[in-house]
Short mmCIF file of C-alpha atoms in Angstrom, two decimals:
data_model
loop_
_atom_site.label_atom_id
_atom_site.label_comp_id
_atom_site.label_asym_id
_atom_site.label_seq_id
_atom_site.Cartn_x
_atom_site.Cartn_y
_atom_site.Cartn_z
CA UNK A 1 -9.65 13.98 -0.18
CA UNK A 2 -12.57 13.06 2.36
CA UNK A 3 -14.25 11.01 -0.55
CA UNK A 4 -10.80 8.86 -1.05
CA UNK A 5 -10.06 8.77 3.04
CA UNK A 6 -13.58 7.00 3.34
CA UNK A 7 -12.86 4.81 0.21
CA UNK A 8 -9.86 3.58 2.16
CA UNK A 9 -11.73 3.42 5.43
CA UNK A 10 -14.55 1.40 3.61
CA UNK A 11 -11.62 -0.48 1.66
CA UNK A 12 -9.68 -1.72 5.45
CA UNK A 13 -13.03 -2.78 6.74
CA UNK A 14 -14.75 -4.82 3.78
CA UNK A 15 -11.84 -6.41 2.40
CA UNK A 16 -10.87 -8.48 4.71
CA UNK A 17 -14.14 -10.11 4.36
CA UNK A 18 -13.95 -10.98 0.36
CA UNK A 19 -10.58 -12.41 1.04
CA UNK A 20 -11.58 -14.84 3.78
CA UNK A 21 -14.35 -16.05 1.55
CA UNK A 22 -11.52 -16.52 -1.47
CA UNK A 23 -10.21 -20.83 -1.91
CA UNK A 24 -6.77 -21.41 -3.45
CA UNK A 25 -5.24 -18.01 -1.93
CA UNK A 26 -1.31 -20.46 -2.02
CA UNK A 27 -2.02 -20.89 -5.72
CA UNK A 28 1.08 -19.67 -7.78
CA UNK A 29 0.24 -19.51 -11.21
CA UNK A 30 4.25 -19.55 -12.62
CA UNK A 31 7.00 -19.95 -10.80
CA UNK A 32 7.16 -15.90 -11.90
CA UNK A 33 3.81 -15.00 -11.04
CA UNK A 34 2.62 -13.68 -7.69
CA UNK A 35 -0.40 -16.15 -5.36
CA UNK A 36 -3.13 -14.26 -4.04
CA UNK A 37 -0.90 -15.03 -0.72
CA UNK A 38 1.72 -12.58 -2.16
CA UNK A 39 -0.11 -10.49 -4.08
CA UNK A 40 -2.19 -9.25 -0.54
CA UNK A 41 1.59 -9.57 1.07
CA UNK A 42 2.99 -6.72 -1.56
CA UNK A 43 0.06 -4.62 -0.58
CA UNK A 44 1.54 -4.99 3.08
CA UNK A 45 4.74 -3.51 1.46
CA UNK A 46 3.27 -1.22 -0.32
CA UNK A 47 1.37 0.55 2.43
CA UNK A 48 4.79 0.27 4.58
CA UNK A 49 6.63 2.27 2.21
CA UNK A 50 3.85 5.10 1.55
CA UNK A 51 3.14 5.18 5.34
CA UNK A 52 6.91 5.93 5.63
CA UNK A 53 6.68 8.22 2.45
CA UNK A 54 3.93 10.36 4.38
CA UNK A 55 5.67 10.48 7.58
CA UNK A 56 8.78 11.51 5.98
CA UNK A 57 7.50 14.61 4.03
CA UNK A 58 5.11 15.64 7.13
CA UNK A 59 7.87 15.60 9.26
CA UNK A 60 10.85 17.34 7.13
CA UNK A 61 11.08 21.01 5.55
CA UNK A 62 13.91 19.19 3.36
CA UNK A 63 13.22 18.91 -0.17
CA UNK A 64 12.17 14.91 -0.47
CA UNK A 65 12.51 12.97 -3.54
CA UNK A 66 10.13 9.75 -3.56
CA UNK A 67 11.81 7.19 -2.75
CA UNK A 68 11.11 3.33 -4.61
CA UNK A 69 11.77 0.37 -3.41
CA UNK A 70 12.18 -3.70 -4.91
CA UNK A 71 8.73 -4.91 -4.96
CA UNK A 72 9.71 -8.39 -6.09
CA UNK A 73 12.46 -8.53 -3.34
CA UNK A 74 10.25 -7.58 -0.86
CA UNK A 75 7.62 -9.99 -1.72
CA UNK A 76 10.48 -12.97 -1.84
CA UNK A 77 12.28 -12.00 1.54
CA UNK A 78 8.87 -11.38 3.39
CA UNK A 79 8.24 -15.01 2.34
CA UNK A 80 4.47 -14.54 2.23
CA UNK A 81 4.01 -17.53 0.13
CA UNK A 82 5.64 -20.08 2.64
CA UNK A 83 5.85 -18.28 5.95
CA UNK A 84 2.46 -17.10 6.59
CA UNK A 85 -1.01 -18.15 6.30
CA UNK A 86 -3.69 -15.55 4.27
CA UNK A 87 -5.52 -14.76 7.67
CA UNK A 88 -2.01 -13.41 9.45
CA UNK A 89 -1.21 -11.70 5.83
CA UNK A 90 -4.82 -10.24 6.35
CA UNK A 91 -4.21 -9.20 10.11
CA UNK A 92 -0.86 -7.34 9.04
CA UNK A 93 -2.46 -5.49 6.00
CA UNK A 94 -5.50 -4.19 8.08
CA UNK A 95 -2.84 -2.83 10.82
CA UNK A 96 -0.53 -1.19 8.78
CA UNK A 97 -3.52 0.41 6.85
CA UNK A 98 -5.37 1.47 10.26
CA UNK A 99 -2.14 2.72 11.18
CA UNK A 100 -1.87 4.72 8.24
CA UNK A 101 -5.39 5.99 8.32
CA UNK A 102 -4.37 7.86 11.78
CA UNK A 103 -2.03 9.78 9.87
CA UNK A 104 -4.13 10.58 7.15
CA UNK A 105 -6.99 11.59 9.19
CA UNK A 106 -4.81 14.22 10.52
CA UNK A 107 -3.15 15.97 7.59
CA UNK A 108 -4.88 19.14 7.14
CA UNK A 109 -5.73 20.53 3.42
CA UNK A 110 -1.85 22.79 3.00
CA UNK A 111 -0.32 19.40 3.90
CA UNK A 112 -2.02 17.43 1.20
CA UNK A 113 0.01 19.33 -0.90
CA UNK A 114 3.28 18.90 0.67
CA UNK A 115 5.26 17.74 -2.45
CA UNK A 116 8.18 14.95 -3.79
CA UNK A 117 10.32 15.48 -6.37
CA UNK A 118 9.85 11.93 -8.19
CA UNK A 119 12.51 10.27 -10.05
CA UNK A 120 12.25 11.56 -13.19
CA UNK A 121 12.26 15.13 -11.28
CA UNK A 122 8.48 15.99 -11.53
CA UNK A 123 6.58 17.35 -8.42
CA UNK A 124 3.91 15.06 -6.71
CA UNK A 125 2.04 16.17 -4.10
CA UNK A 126 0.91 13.69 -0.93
CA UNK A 127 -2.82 14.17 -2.54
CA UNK A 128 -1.45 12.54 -5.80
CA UNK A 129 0.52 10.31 -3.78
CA UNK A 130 -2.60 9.17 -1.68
CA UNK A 131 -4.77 8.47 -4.89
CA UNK A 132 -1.98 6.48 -6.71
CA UNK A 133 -1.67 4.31 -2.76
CA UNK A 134 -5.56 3.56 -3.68
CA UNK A 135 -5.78 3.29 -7.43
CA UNK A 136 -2.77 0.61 -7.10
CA UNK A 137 -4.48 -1.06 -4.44
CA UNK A 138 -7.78 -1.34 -6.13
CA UNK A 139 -5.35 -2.65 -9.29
CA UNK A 140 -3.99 -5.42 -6.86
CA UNK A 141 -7.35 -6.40 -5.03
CA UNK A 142 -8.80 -6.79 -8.40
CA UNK A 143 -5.93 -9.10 -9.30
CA UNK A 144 -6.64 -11.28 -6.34
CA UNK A 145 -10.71 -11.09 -6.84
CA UNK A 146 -10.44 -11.79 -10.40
#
């Protein structure tokens, strides 16, 4: 997990950067489709919820089951599109994920297999957990790049 903690670590400090340099981050390209605006605010969701997730299954000797949440309404009542510029979007992403970095830097290698029960009743561990946070951040930050 040390490899994918200092992809994330190297992730929260370079992208920032690329974003800033990005033009037409308002751009909507349907009335259906996510801006670059919204896209980078659902990644602020995102790491919400698995911060939460991760808190929740540290702290508890319950049995968990991984809880999902309305991407699209989050997006729409965040109002990242209209309510926010892409440098206070930025700010809030690179807080919640150095937030969430504390916790992960501090989860020894018995808790990275702490598991969920998912939805469709399978068992996920917080490792899996952790590399599905990245690998559907890396989808999103490609989406924005691209």
């Amino acid at each position: 997990m040390n490899n994918l903690i200092n992809e994330f670590s190297s992730l929260i400090q370079s992208v920032p950067k690329i974003i800033r340099a990005l033009s037409n981050t308002d751009y909507k390209p349907s009335p259906t489709k996510w801006s670059k605006k919204e896209i980078l605010g659902h990644l602020c969701d995102s790491a919400t919820m698995n911060h939460k997730r991760f808190i929740d299954r540290l702290s508890s000797k319950d049995e968990l089951v991984l809880e999902l949440y309305k991407q699209n309404s989050w997006v729409e009542l965040n109002d990242y599109q209209n309510s926010y510029t892409i440098e206070e979007i930025l700010t809030l992403w690179t807080a919640l994920n150095s937030r969430f970095m504390i916790v992960l830097a501090n989860i020894s290698e018995e808790q990275w297999k702490l598991q969920y029960t998912s939805q469709n009743e399978e068992s996920v561990t917080l490792s899996w957990l952790f590399t599905d946070y990245i690998d559907h951040m890396k989808h999103h930050l490609n989406q924005i790049l691209g």
